[in-house]
PDB file of N, CA and C and ligand atoms in Angstrom:
ATOM      1  N   MET A  23     239.064 -97.781  16.279  1.00  0.00           N
ATOM      2  CA  MET A  23     237.607 -98.308  15.818  1.00  0.00           C
ATOM      3  C   MET A  23     236.761 -99.124  17.385  1.00  0.00           C
ATOM      4  N   ILE A  24     235.204 -98.575  18.364  1.00  0.00           N
ATOM      5  CA  ILE A  24     235.396 -99.486  18.701  1.00  0.00           C
ATOM      6  C   ILE A  24     234.277 -99.506  18.665  1.00  0.00           C
ATOM      7  N   ILE A  25     233.850-101.795  19.048  1.00  0.00           N
ATOM      8  CA  ILE A  25     232.481-101.705  18.767  1.00  0.00           C
ATOM      9  C   ILE A  25     231.820-101.639  20.408  1.00  0.00           C
ATOM     10  N   GLU A  26     230.463-101.779  19.298  1.00  0.00           N
ATOM     11  CA  GLU A  26     229.920-101.871  20.062  1.00  0.00           C
ATOM     12  C   GLU A  26     228.361-102.837  19.716  1.00  0.00           C
ATOM     13  N   THR A  27     228.689-103.935  20.951  1.00  0.00           N
ATOM     14  CA  THR A  27     227.273-105.160  20.936  1.00  0.00           C
ATOM     15  C   THR A  27     226.217-104.639  21.035  1.00  0.00           C
ATOM     16  N   ILE A  28     225.401-105.262  19.896  1.00  0.00           N
ATOM     17  CA  ILE A  28     223.681-104.736  20.528  1.00  0.00           C
ATOM     18  C   ILE A  28     222.890-106.086  20.530  1.00  0.00           C
ATOM     19  N   ASN A  29     222.111-106.497  21.565  1.00  0.00           N
ATOM     20  CA  ASN A  29     222.021-107.547  21.724  1.00  0.00           C
ATOM     21  C   ASN A  29     219.958-106.946  21.474  1.00  0.00           C
ATOM     22  N   THR A  30     219.438-107.518  20.583  1.00  0.00           N
ATOM     23  CA  THR A  30     218.497-106.607  21.042  1.00  0.00           C
ATOM     24  C   THR A  30     217.114-107.460  21.164  1.00  0.00           C
ATOM     25  N   TRP A  31     216.038-106.574  20.986  1.00  0.00           N
ATOM     26  CA  TRP A  31     215.159-107.279  22.107  1.00  0.00           C
ATOM     27  C   TRP A  31     214.140-108.826  21.605  1.00  0.00           C
ATOM     28  N   ASN A  32     214.733-109.003  20.596  1.00  0.00           N
ATOM     29  CA  ASN A  32     213.849-110.352  19.977  1.00  0.00           C
ATOM     30  C   ASN A  32     215.148-111.063  19.668  1.00  0.00           C
ATOM     31  N   GLY A  33     216.200-111.479  20.528  1.00  0.00           N
ATOM     32  CA  GLY A  33     217.300-112.131  20.784  1.00  0.00           C
ATOM     33  C   GLY A  33     218.393-111.941  19.873  1.00  0.00           C
ATOM     34  N   GLU A  34     218.265-110.930  18.545  1.00  0.00           N
ATOM     35  CA  GLU A  34     219.470-110.980  17.855  1.00  0.00           C
ATOM     36  C   GLU A  34     220.830-110.293  18.374  1.00  0.00           C
ATOM     37  N   LYS A  35     221.524-110.254  17.434  1.00  0.00           N
ATOM     38  CA  LYS A  35     223.005-109.743  18.004  1.00  0.00           C
ATOM     39  C   LYS A  35     223.658-108.431  17.244  1.00  0.00           C
ATOM     40  N   PHE A  36     223.710-107.611  16.669  1.00  0.00           N
ATOM     41  CA  PHE A  36     224.736-106.830  15.660  1.00  0.00           C
ATOM     42  C   PHE A  36     225.884-106.129  16.727  1.00  0.00           C
ATOM     43  N   GLU A  37     227.069-105.295  15.615  1.00  0.00           N
ATOM     44  CA  GLU A  37     227.613-104.812  15.627  1.00  0.00           C
ATOM     45  C   GLU A  37     227.324-103.432  15.322  1.00  0.00           C
ATOM     46  N   LEU A  38     227.623-102.698  16.337  1.00  0.00           N
ATOM     47  CA  LEU A  38     228.149-101.071  15.293  1.00  0.00           C
ATOM     48  C   LEU A  38     229.715-100.403  16.108  1.00  0.00           C
ATOM     49  N   VAL A  39     230.048-100.067  14.812  1.00  0.00           N
ATOM     50  CA  VAL A  39     231.174 -99.563  15.100  1.00  0.00           C
ATOM     51  C   VAL A  39     230.898 -98.098  15.301  1.00  0.00           C
ATOM     52  N   ILE A  40     232.672 -98.088  16.410  1.00  0.00           N
ATOM     53  CA  ILE A  40     231.962 -95.921  16.640  1.00  0.00           C
ATOM     54  C   ILE A  40     233.751 -95.714  16.704  1.00  0.00           C
ATOM     55  N   SER A  41     233.621 -94.462  16.033  1.00  0.00           N
ATOM     56  CA  SER A  41     234.663 -94.073  16.411  1.00  0.00           C
ATOM     57  C   SER A  41     236.317 -93.177  17.204  1.00  0.00           C
ATOM     58  N   SER A  42     236.839 -94.265  16.992  1.00  0.00           N
ATOM     59  CA  SER A  42     238.008 -93.769  18.121  1.00  0.00           C
ATOM     60  C   SER A  42     237.638 -92.070  18.773  1.00  0.00           C
ATOM     61  N   ASP A  43     237.066 -91.086  17.848  1.00  0.00           N
ATOM     62  CA  ASP A  43     236.657 -90.330  19.006  1.00  0.00           C
ATOM     63  C   ASP A  43     235.442 -90.186  19.171  1.00  0.00           C
ATOM     64  N   GLY A  44     234.407 -90.716  18.957  1.00  0.00           N
ATOM     65  CA  GLY A  44     233.001 -92.214  19.568  1.00  0.00           C
ATOM     66  C   GLY A  44     231.737 -91.142  18.717  1.00  0.00           C
ATOM     67  N   PHE A  45     232.032 -91.298  17.788  1.00  0.00           N
ATOM     68  CA  PHE A  45     230.721 -91.113  16.895  1.00  0.00           C
ATOM     69  C   PHE A  45     231.002 -92.611  16.023  1.00  0.00           C
ATOM     70  N   CYS A  46     229.053 -92.915  16.096  1.00  0.00           N
ATOM     71  CA  CYS A  46     228.609 -93.750  15.381  1.00  0.00           C
ATOM     72  C   CYS A  46     228.478 -94.091  13.692  1.00  0.00           C
ATOM     73  N   PHE A  47     229.238 -95.083  13.196  1.00  0.00           N
ATOM     74  CA  PHE A  47     229.365 -94.861  11.322  1.00  0.00           C
ATOM     75  C   PHE A  47     228.002 -95.780  10.659  1.00  0.00           C
ATOM     76  N   CYS A  48     227.646 -95.366   9.887  1.00  0.00           N
ATOM     77  CA  CYS A  48     226.257 -95.743   9.896  1.00  0.00           C
ATOM     78  C   CYS A  48     226.601 -97.400   9.072  1.00  0.00           C
ATOM     79  N   PRO A  49     226.264 -98.231   9.998  1.00  0.00           N
ATOM     80  CA  PRO A  49     226.441 -99.595   9.324  1.00  0.00           C
ATOM     81  C   PRO A  49     226.328-100.124   7.889  1.00  0.00           C
ATOM     82  N   VAL A  50     226.003 -99.270   7.465  1.00  0.00           N
ATOM     83  CA  VAL A  50     225.378 -99.880   5.897  1.00  0.00           C
ATOM     84  C   VAL A  50     226.375 -99.049   5.197  1.00  0.00           C
ATOM     85  N   CYS A  51     226.022 -97.928   4.981  1.00  0.00           N
ATOM     86  CA  CYS A  51     228.113 -96.892   3.620  1.00  0.00           C
ATOM     87  C   CYS A  51     228.450 -96.633   5.057  1.00  0.00           C
ATOM     88  N   GLY A  52     228.628 -97.037   6.309  1.00  0.00           N
ATOM     89  CA  GLY A  52     229.664 -95.844   6.506  1.00  0.00           C
ATOM     90  C   GLY A  52     230.464 -95.089   6.858  1.00  0.00           C
ATOM     91  N   GLU A  53     229.022 -93.963   6.489  1.00  0.00           N
ATOM     92  CA  GLU A  53     229.825 -92.355   6.916  1.00  0.00           C
ATOM     93  C   GLU A  53     229.663 -92.784   8.460  1.00  0.00           C
ATOM     94  N   LYS A  54     230.246 -91.541   8.522  1.00  0.00           N
ATOM     95  CA  LYS A  54     230.626 -90.485  10.014  1.00  0.00           C
ATOM     96  C   LYS A  54     229.457 -89.613  10.582  1.00  0.00           C
ATOM     97  N   SER A  55     228.899 -89.154  11.561  1.00  0.00           N
ATOM     98  CA  SER A  55     228.094 -89.227  11.977  1.00  0.00           C
ATOM     99  C   SER A  55     228.118 -87.955  12.273  1.00  0.00           C
ATOM    100  N   ASN A  56     227.804 -86.799  12.579  1.00  0.00           N
ATOM    101  CA  ASN A  56     227.547 -85.644  13.610  1.00  0.00           C
ATOM    102  C   ASN A  56     227.547 -85.449  14.688  1.00  0.00           C
ATOM    103  N   ASN A  57     227.537 -86.529  15.749  1.00  0.00           N
ATOM    104  CA  ASN A  57     226.340 -86.514  16.728  1.00  0.00           C
ATOM    105  C   ASN A  57     226.682 -86.868  17.578  1.00  0.00           C
ATOM    106  N   LYS A  58     227.986 -86.881  18.490  1.00  0.00           N
ATOM    107  CA  LYS A  58     227.314 -88.081  19.924  1.00  0.00           C
ATOM    108  C   LYS A  58     227.247 -89.773  19.832  1.00  0.00           C
ATOM    109  N   GLU A  59     226.020 -88.223  20.143  1.00  0.00           N
ATOM    110  CA  GLU A  59     224.654 -89.018  20.588  1.00  0.00           C
ATOM    111  C   GLU A  59     224.029 -89.926  19.601  1.00  0.00           C
ATOM    112  N   TRP A  60     224.539 -89.520  19.040  1.00  0.00           N
ATOM    113  CA  TRP A  60     223.745 -90.729  17.731  1.00  0.00           C
ATOM    114  C   TRP A  60     224.244 -92.154  17.945  1.00  0.00           C
ATOM    115  N   ARG A  61     222.640 -93.112  17.309  1.00  0.00           N
ATOM    116  CA  ARG A  61     222.800 -94.362  17.442  1.00  0.00           C
ATOM    117  C   ARG A  61     221.678 -94.775  16.392  1.00  0.00           C
ATOM    118  N   PRO A  62     221.857 -95.100  15.098  1.00  0.00           N
ATOM    119  CA  PRO A  62     221.544 -95.803  14.511  1.00  0.00           C
ATOM    120  C   PRO A  62     220.237 -96.341  15.325  1.00  0.00           C
ATOM    121  N   TYR A  63     220.106 -97.357  16.162  1.00  0.00           N
ATOM    122  CA  TYR A  63     219.014 -98.335  16.977  1.00  0.00           C
ATOM    123  C   TYR A  63     219.962 -98.089  18.361  1.00  0.00           C
ATOM    124  N   ASP A  64     218.966 -98.327  19.475  1.00  0.00           N
ATOM    125  CA  ASP A  64     218.667 -97.863  19.825  1.00  0.00           C
ATOM    126  C   ASP A  64     219.415 -99.573  21.109  1.00  0.00           C
ATOM    127  N   LYS A  65     220.072 -99.437  22.321  1.00  0.00           N
ATOM    128  CA  LYS A  65     220.609-100.718  23.166  1.00  0.00           C
ATOM    129  C   LYS A  65     219.630-101.518  22.952  1.00  0.00           C
ATOM    130  N   THR A  66     218.625-101.108  22.803  1.00  0.00           N
ATOM    131  CA  THR A  66     217.852-103.173  22.374  1.00  0.00           C
ATOM    132  C   THR A  66     217.001-103.147  21.335  1.00  0.00           C
ATOM    133  N   GLY A  67     217.614-102.444  20.558  1.00  0.00           N
ATOM    134  CA  GLY A  67     218.098-103.066  18.633  1.00  0.00           C
ATOM    135  C   GLY A  67     216.855-101.979  18.125  1.00  0.00           C
ATOM    136  N   LEU A  68     215.848-101.587  19.185  1.00  0.00           N
ATOM    137  CA  LEU A  68     214.888-100.480  18.385  1.00  0.00           C
ATOM    138  C   LEU A  68     215.571 -99.550  17.687  1.00  0.00           C
ATOM    139  N   PRO A  69     215.169 -99.147  15.961  1.00  0.00           N
ATOM    140  CA  PRO A  69     215.503 -97.887  15.059  1.00  0.00           C
ATOM    141  C   PRO A  69     215.044 -96.686  15.392  1.00  0.00           C
ATOM    142  N   SER A  70     215.455 -95.935  15.082  1.00  0.00           N
ATOM    143  CA  SER A  70     215.752 -94.399  15.285  1.00  0.00           C
ATOM    144  C   SER A  70     215.308 -94.466  14.372  1.00  0.00           C
ATOM    145  N   TYR A  71     214.591 -94.452  13.350  1.00  0.00           N
ATOM    146  CA  TYR A  71     213.671 -94.423  11.962  1.00  0.00           C
ATOM    147  C   TYR A  71     214.206 -92.379  10.880  1.00  0.00           C
ATOM    148  N   ASP A  72     215.561 -93.025  11.289  1.00  0.00           N
ATOM    149  CA  ASP A  72     216.927 -91.878  10.309  1.00  0.00           C
ATOM    150  C   ASP A  72     217.166 -93.235   9.967  1.00  0.00           C
ATOM    151  N   ILE A  73     217.497 -91.936   8.629  1.00  0.00           N
ATOM    152  CA  ILE A  73     217.804 -91.348   7.287  1.00  0.00           C
ATOM    153  C   ILE A  73     218.943 -90.975   6.943  1.00  0.00           C
ATOM    154  N   CYS A  74     219.891 -92.084   6.238  1.00  0.00           N
ATOM    155  CA  CYS A  74     221.399 -92.218   6.482  1.00  0.00           C
ATOM    156  C   CYS A  74     221.138 -91.387   4.953  1.00  0.00           C
ATOM    157  N   SER A  75     222.026 -90.550   4.702  1.00  0.00           N
ATOM    158  CA  SER A  75     222.598 -89.852   3.140  1.00  0.00           C
ATOM    159  C   SER A  75     222.634 -90.976   2.142  1.00  0.00           C
ATOM    160  N   CYS A  76     222.861 -91.973   2.650  1.00  0.00           N
ATOM    161  CA  CYS A  76     223.053 -93.662   1.940  1.00  0.00           C
ATOM    162  C   CYS A  76     222.012 -94.111   1.921  1.00  0.00           C
ATOM    163  N   GLY A  77     220.607 -93.268   2.309  1.00  0.00           N
ATOM    164  CA  GLY A  77     219.397 -93.845   2.134  1.00  0.00           C
ATOM    165  C   GLY A  77     218.046 -94.214   2.475  1.00  0.00           C
ATOM    166  N   PHE A  78     219.215 -95.464   3.096  1.00  0.00           N
ATOM    167  CA  PHE A  78     219.604 -95.930   4.263  1.00  0.00           C
ATOM    168  C   PHE A  78     217.421 -95.689   5.592  1.00  0.00           C
ATOM    169  N   GLU A  79     217.303 -96.302   5.455  1.00  0.00           N
ATOM    170  CA  GLU A  79     216.190 -95.441   7.237  1.00  0.00           C
ATOM    171  C   GLU A  79     216.356 -97.190   8.473  1.00  0.00           C
ATOM    172  N   TYR A  80     216.462 -96.693   9.536  1.00  0.00           N
ATOM    173  CA  TYR A  80     215.901 -97.518  10.222  1.00  0.00           C
ATOM    174  C   TYR A  80     215.535 -98.172  10.526  1.00  0.00           C
ATOM    175  N   GLY A  81     214.722 -99.282  10.239  1.00  0.00           N
ATOM    176  CA  GLY A  81     213.699 -99.439  11.077  1.00  0.00           C
ATOM    177  C   GLY A  81     213.125 -99.776   9.715  1.00  0.00           C
ATOM    178  N   PHE A  82     212.569 -99.449   8.995  1.00  0.00           N
ATOM    179  CA  PHE A  82     212.059 -99.424   7.395  1.00  0.00           C
ATOM    180  C   PHE A  82     212.721-100.535   7.059  1.00  0.00           C
ATOM    181  N   ASP A  83     213.851 -99.870   5.873  1.00  0.00           N
ATOM    182  CA  ASP A  83     214.839-101.362   5.206  1.00  0.00           C
ATOM    183  C   ASP A  83     215.636-102.308   5.702  1.00  0.00           C
ATOM    184  N   ASP A  84     214.917-102.670   7.191  1.00  0.00           N
ATOM    185  CA  ASP A  84     215.727-103.043   7.182  1.00  0.00           C
ATOM    186  C   ASP A  84     214.470-104.549   8.169  1.00  0.00           C
ATOM    187  N   SER A  85     213.519-103.839   8.352  1.00  0.00           N
ATOM    188  CA  SER A  85     211.753-104.102   8.568  1.00  0.00           C
ATOM    189  C   SER A  85     211.948-104.043   9.297  1.00  0.00           C
ATOM    190  N   GLY A  86     212.510-103.135  10.587  1.00  0.00           N
ATOM    191  CA  GLY A  86     212.268-103.664  12.104  1.00  0.00           C
ATOM    192  C   GLY A  86     213.693-103.729  12.520  1.00  0.00           C
ATOM    193  N   VAL A  87     214.629-104.751  12.992  1.00  0.00           N
ATOM    194  CA  VAL A  87     215.805-103.984  13.338  1.00  0.00           C
ATOM    195  C   VAL A  87     216.187-105.637  12.389  1.00  0.00           C
ATOM    196  N   PRO A  88     217.983-105.697  13.311  1.00  0.00           N
ATOM    197  CA  PRO A  88     218.646-105.819  11.774  1.00  0.00           C
ATOM    198  C   PRO A  88     218.959-107.821  12.651  1.00  0.00           C
ATOM    199  N   PRO A  89     219.924-108.295  11.451  1.00  0.00           N
ATOM    200  CA  PRO A  89     220.393-108.447  10.704  1.00  0.00           C
ATOM    201  C   PRO A  89     219.210-108.959  10.280  1.00  0.00           C
ATOM    202  N   TYR A  90     217.661-108.750   9.924  1.00  0.00           N
ATOM    203  CA  TYR A  90     216.906-108.473   9.243  1.00  0.00           C
ATOM    204  C   TYR A  90     216.980-109.309   7.722  1.00  0.00           C
ATOM    205  N   GLU A  91     217.409-111.098   7.524  1.00  0.00           N
ATOM    206  CA  GLU A  91     217.670-111.156   5.688  1.00  0.00           C
ATOM    207  C   GLU A  91     219.061-110.367   5.204  1.00  0.00           C
ATOM    208  N   ASN A  92     219.697-109.809   5.860  1.00  0.00           N
ATOM    209  CA  ASN A  92     221.096-109.415   5.586  1.00  0.00           C
ATOM    210  C   ASN A  92     221.044-108.018   5.002  1.00  0.00           C
ATOM    211  N   SER A  93     219.858-107.460   6.092  1.00  0.00           N
ATOM    212  CA  SER A  93     218.501-105.995   4.753  1.00  0.00           C
ATOM    213  C   SER A  93     220.522-104.926   5.180  1.00  0.00           C
ATOM    214  N   TRP A  94     221.173-105.010   5.567  1.00  0.00           N
ATOM    215  CA  TRP A  94     222.498-104.062   5.921  1.00  0.00           C
ATOM    216  C   TRP A  94     223.072-104.477   4.186  1.00  0.00           C
ATOM    217  N   ASN A  95     223.038-105.533   4.489  1.00  0.00           N
ATOM    218  CA  ASN A  95     224.663-106.069   3.027  1.00  0.00           C
ATOM    219  C   ASN A  95     223.640-105.762   1.862  1.00  0.00           C
ATOM    220  N   ASN A  96     222.822-105.919   1.221  1.00  0.00           N
ATOM    221  CA  ASN A  96     222.102-105.769   0.878  1.00  0.00           C
ATOM    222  C   ASN A  96     221.979-104.496  -0.051  1.00  0.00           C
ATOM    223  N   TYR A  97     221.347-103.763   0.999  1.00  0.00           N
ATOM    224  CA  TYR A  97     220.878-102.677   1.148  1.00  0.00           C
ATOM    225  C   TYR A  97     222.807-102.082   0.244  1.00  0.00           C
ATOM    226  N   ARG A  98     224.028-102.022   1.421  1.00  0.00           N
ATOM    227  CA  ARG A  98     225.475-102.109   0.255  1.00  0.00           C
ATOM    228  C   ARG A  98     225.454-102.619  -0.721  1.00  0.00           C
ATOM    229  N   GLN A  99     224.924-103.454  -1.265  1.00  0.00           N
ATOM    230  CA  GLN A  99     225.515-103.826  -2.964  1.00  0.00           C
ATOM    231  C   GLN A  99     224.754-102.536  -3.603  1.00  0.00           C
ATOM    232  N   LYS A 100     222.932-102.351  -3.511  1.00  0.00           N
ATOM    233  CA  LYS A 100     222.300-101.328  -4.468  1.00  0.00           C
ATOM    234  C   LYS A 100     223.145-100.353  -4.050  1.00  0.00           C
ATOM    235  N   TRP A 101     223.703 -99.870  -3.390  1.00  0.00           N
ATOM    236  CA  TRP A 101     224.082 -98.355  -3.108  1.00  0.00           C
ATOM    237  C   TRP A 101     225.300 -98.627  -4.069  1.00  0.00           C
ATOM    238  N   LEU A 102     226.884 -98.833  -3.737  1.00  0.00           N
ATOM    239  CA  LEU A 102     227.670 -99.389  -4.418  1.00  0.00           C
ATOM    240  C   LEU A 102     227.520 -99.481  -5.325  1.00  0.00           C
ATOM    241  N   ASN A 103     225.761-100.322  -6.090  1.00  0.00           N
ATOM    242  CA  ASN A 103     226.189 -99.981  -7.310  1.00  0.00           C
ATOM    243  C   ASN A 103     225.891 -99.142  -8.267  1.00  0.00           C
ATOM    244  N   ASN A 104     225.854 -97.842  -7.282  1.00  0.00           N
ATOM    245  CA  ASN A 104     224.589 -97.145  -7.144  1.00  0.00           C
ATOM    246  C   ASN A 104     222.595 -97.106  -8.061  1.00  0.00           C
ATOM    247  N   GLU A 105     222.386 -98.620  -6.912  1.00  0.00           N
ATOM    248  CA  GLU A 105     221.313 -99.196  -8.101  1.00  0.00           C
ATOM    249  C   GLU A 105     219.395 -97.526  -6.916  1.00  0.00           C
ATOM    250  N   ILE A 106     220.566 -97.217  -5.558  1.00  0.00           N
ATOM    251  CA  ILE A 106     219.514 -96.467  -4.769  1.00  0.00           C
ATOM    252  C   ILE A 106     219.042 -95.182  -5.217  1.00  0.00           C
ATOM    253  N   ASP A 107     218.118 -94.397  -5.546  1.00  0.00           N
ATOM    254  CA  ASP A 107     217.498 -93.452  -5.645  1.00  0.00           C
ATOM    255  C   ASP A 107     218.151 -92.538  -4.082  1.00  0.00           C
ATOM    256  N   GLN A 108     219.094 -91.219  -4.681  1.00  0.00           N
ATOM    257  CA  GLN A 108     219.925 -91.207  -3.223  1.00  0.00           C
ATOM    258  C   GLN A 108     218.874 -89.451  -3.375  1.00  0.00           C
ATOM    259  N   TYR A 109     218.588 -89.152  -2.394  1.00  0.00           N
ATOM    260  CA  TYR A 109     218.048 -87.752  -1.988  1.00  0.00           C
ATOM    261  C   TYR A 109     218.621 -86.941  -0.934  1.00  0.00           C
ATOM    262  N   PHE A 110     219.692 -86.927  -0.303  1.00  0.00           N
ATOM    263  CA  PHE A 110     220.143 -86.599   0.425  1.00  0.00           C
ATOM    264  C   PHE A 110     221.608 -86.838   0.321  1.00  0.00           C
ATOM    265  N   GLY A 111     222.268 -85.979   1.080  1.00  0.00           N
ATOM    266  CA  GLY A 111     223.776 -85.028   0.866  1.00  0.00           C
ATOM    267  C   GLY A 111     224.439 -85.638  -1.037  1.00  0.00           C
ATOM    268  N   LYS A 112     224.874 -85.813  -1.020  1.00  0.00           N
ATOM    269  CA  LYS A 112     226.053 -85.329  -2.366  1.00  0.00           C
ATOM    270  C   LYS A 112     226.767 -86.861  -2.417  1.00  0.00           C
ATOM    271  N   ARG A 113     226.598 -86.826  -3.839  1.00  0.00           N
ATOM    272  CA  ARG A 113     226.427 -88.390  -4.768  1.00  0.00           C
ATOM    273  C   ARG A 113     228.269 -89.198  -4.008  1.00  0.00           C
ATOM    274  N   LYS A 114     228.511 -89.833  -3.568  1.00  0.00           N
ATOM    275  CA  LYS A 114     229.252 -90.268  -4.193  1.00  0.00           C
ATOM    276  C   LYS A 114     230.200 -91.169  -5.473  1.00  0.00           C
ATOM    277  N   THR A 115     231.154 -90.678  -6.101  1.00  0.00           N
ATOM    278  CA  THR A 115     231.482 -91.687  -6.815  1.00  0.00           C
ATOM    279  C   THR A 115     231.534 -92.980  -6.030  1.00  0.00           C
ATOM    280  N   LYS A 116     232.003 -94.793  -6.593  1.00  0.00           N
ATOM    281  CA  LYS A 116     232.047 -96.081  -6.169  1.00  0.00           C
ATOM    282  C   LYS A 116     233.500 -96.140  -4.651  1.00  0.00           C
ATOM    283  N   GLU A 117     234.825 -95.352  -5.580  1.00  0.00           N
ATOM    284  CA  GLU A 117     235.853 -95.083  -4.891  1.00  0.00           C
ATOM    285  C   GLU A 117     235.831 -94.875  -4.081  1.00  0.00           C
ATOM    286  N   GLU A 118     235.154 -93.171  -3.544  1.00  0.00           N
ATOM    287  CA  GLU A 118     235.104 -92.361  -2.657  1.00  0.00           C
ATOM    288  C   GLU A 118     233.666 -93.195  -1.123  1.00  0.00           C
ATOM    289  N   LYS A 119     232.842 -94.337  -2.216  1.00  0.00           N
ATOM    290  CA  LYS A 119     232.251 -95.086  -0.934  1.00  0.00           C
ATOM    291  C   LYS A 119     233.024 -96.081  -1.275  1.00  0.00           C
ATOM    292  N   ILE A 120     233.226 -96.629  -1.583  1.00  0.00           N
ATOM    293  CA  ILE A 120     234.691 -97.824  -1.388  1.00  0.00           C
ATOM    294  C   ILE A 120     235.553 -97.262  -0.269  1.00  0.00           C
ATOM    295  N   ASP A 121     236.516 -96.161   0.005  1.00  0.00           N
ATOM    296  CA  ASP A 121     236.801 -95.612   0.583  1.00  0.00           C
ATOM    297  C   ASP A 121     236.463 -95.570   2.273  1.00  0.00           C
ATOM    298  N   GLN A 122     234.947 -95.089   2.340  1.00  0.00           N
ATOM    299  CA  GLN A 122     233.673 -95.024   3.479  1.00  0.00           C
ATOM    300  C   GLN A 122     233.551 -96.018   4.135  1.00  0.00           C
ATOM    301  N   LEU A 123     233.490 -97.508   3.592  1.00  0.00           N
ATOM    302  CA  LEU A 123     233.489 -98.848   3.971  1.00  0.00           C
ATOM    303  C   LEU A 123     234.731 -98.708   4.817  1.00  0.00           C
ATOM    304  N   LYS A 124     235.441 -98.346   5.077  1.00  0.00           N
ATOM    305  CA  LYS A 124     236.651 -98.805   5.187  1.00  0.00           C
ATOM    306  C   LYS A 124     236.355 -98.541   6.661  1.00  0.00           C
ATOM    307  N   ASN A 125     235.568 -97.375   6.908  1.00  0.00           N
ATOM    308  CA  ASN A 125     235.866 -97.126   8.506  1.00  0.00           C
ATOM    309  C   ASN A 125     234.806 -97.862   9.340  1.00  0.00           C
ATOM    310  N   ILE A 126     233.727 -98.632   8.998  1.00  0.00           N
ATOM    311  CA  ILE A 126     233.313-100.324   9.344  1.00  0.00           C
ATOM    312  C   ILE A 126     233.649-101.289   8.467  1.00  0.00           C
ATOM    313  N   GLY A 127     234.856-101.214   8.338  1.00  0.00           N
ATOM    314  CA  GLY A 127     236.252-102.380   8.577  1.00  0.00           C
ATOM    315  C   GLY A 127     235.713-103.569   6.637  1.00  0.00           C
ATOM    316  N   LEU A 128     234.825-102.758   6.327  1.00  0.00           N
ATOM    317  CA  LEU A 128     235.183-103.236   5.217  1.00  0.00           C
ATOM    318  C   LEU A 128     235.662-102.929   3.881  1.00  0.00           C
TER     319      LEU A 128
HETATM  320 ZN1  LIG B 263     225.296 -94.464   5.553  1.00  0.00          ZN
END
């Protein structure tokens, strides 16, 4: 597990978890990206506006830049409890979700 620390333009700081083979995990749900270059935020914390299969839109659901008001954690709890309408990807069971979160050390 590799940690990338992002120092944002507005003086915040957060971490992204990268797999040992170089792919970034979604900081909300732990899903592994399928593109090595992909990051949810750039080096200054500006969002990609991509939407993960967990439904989280970087730059929208975090109101701009994380860790804005615990947006990742709050969203993650809703996702775990199936309170998110999911339009992308395969629906996962709670066990699969919990297992996936191990990717980001949760
Ligand atoms: Zn996600």
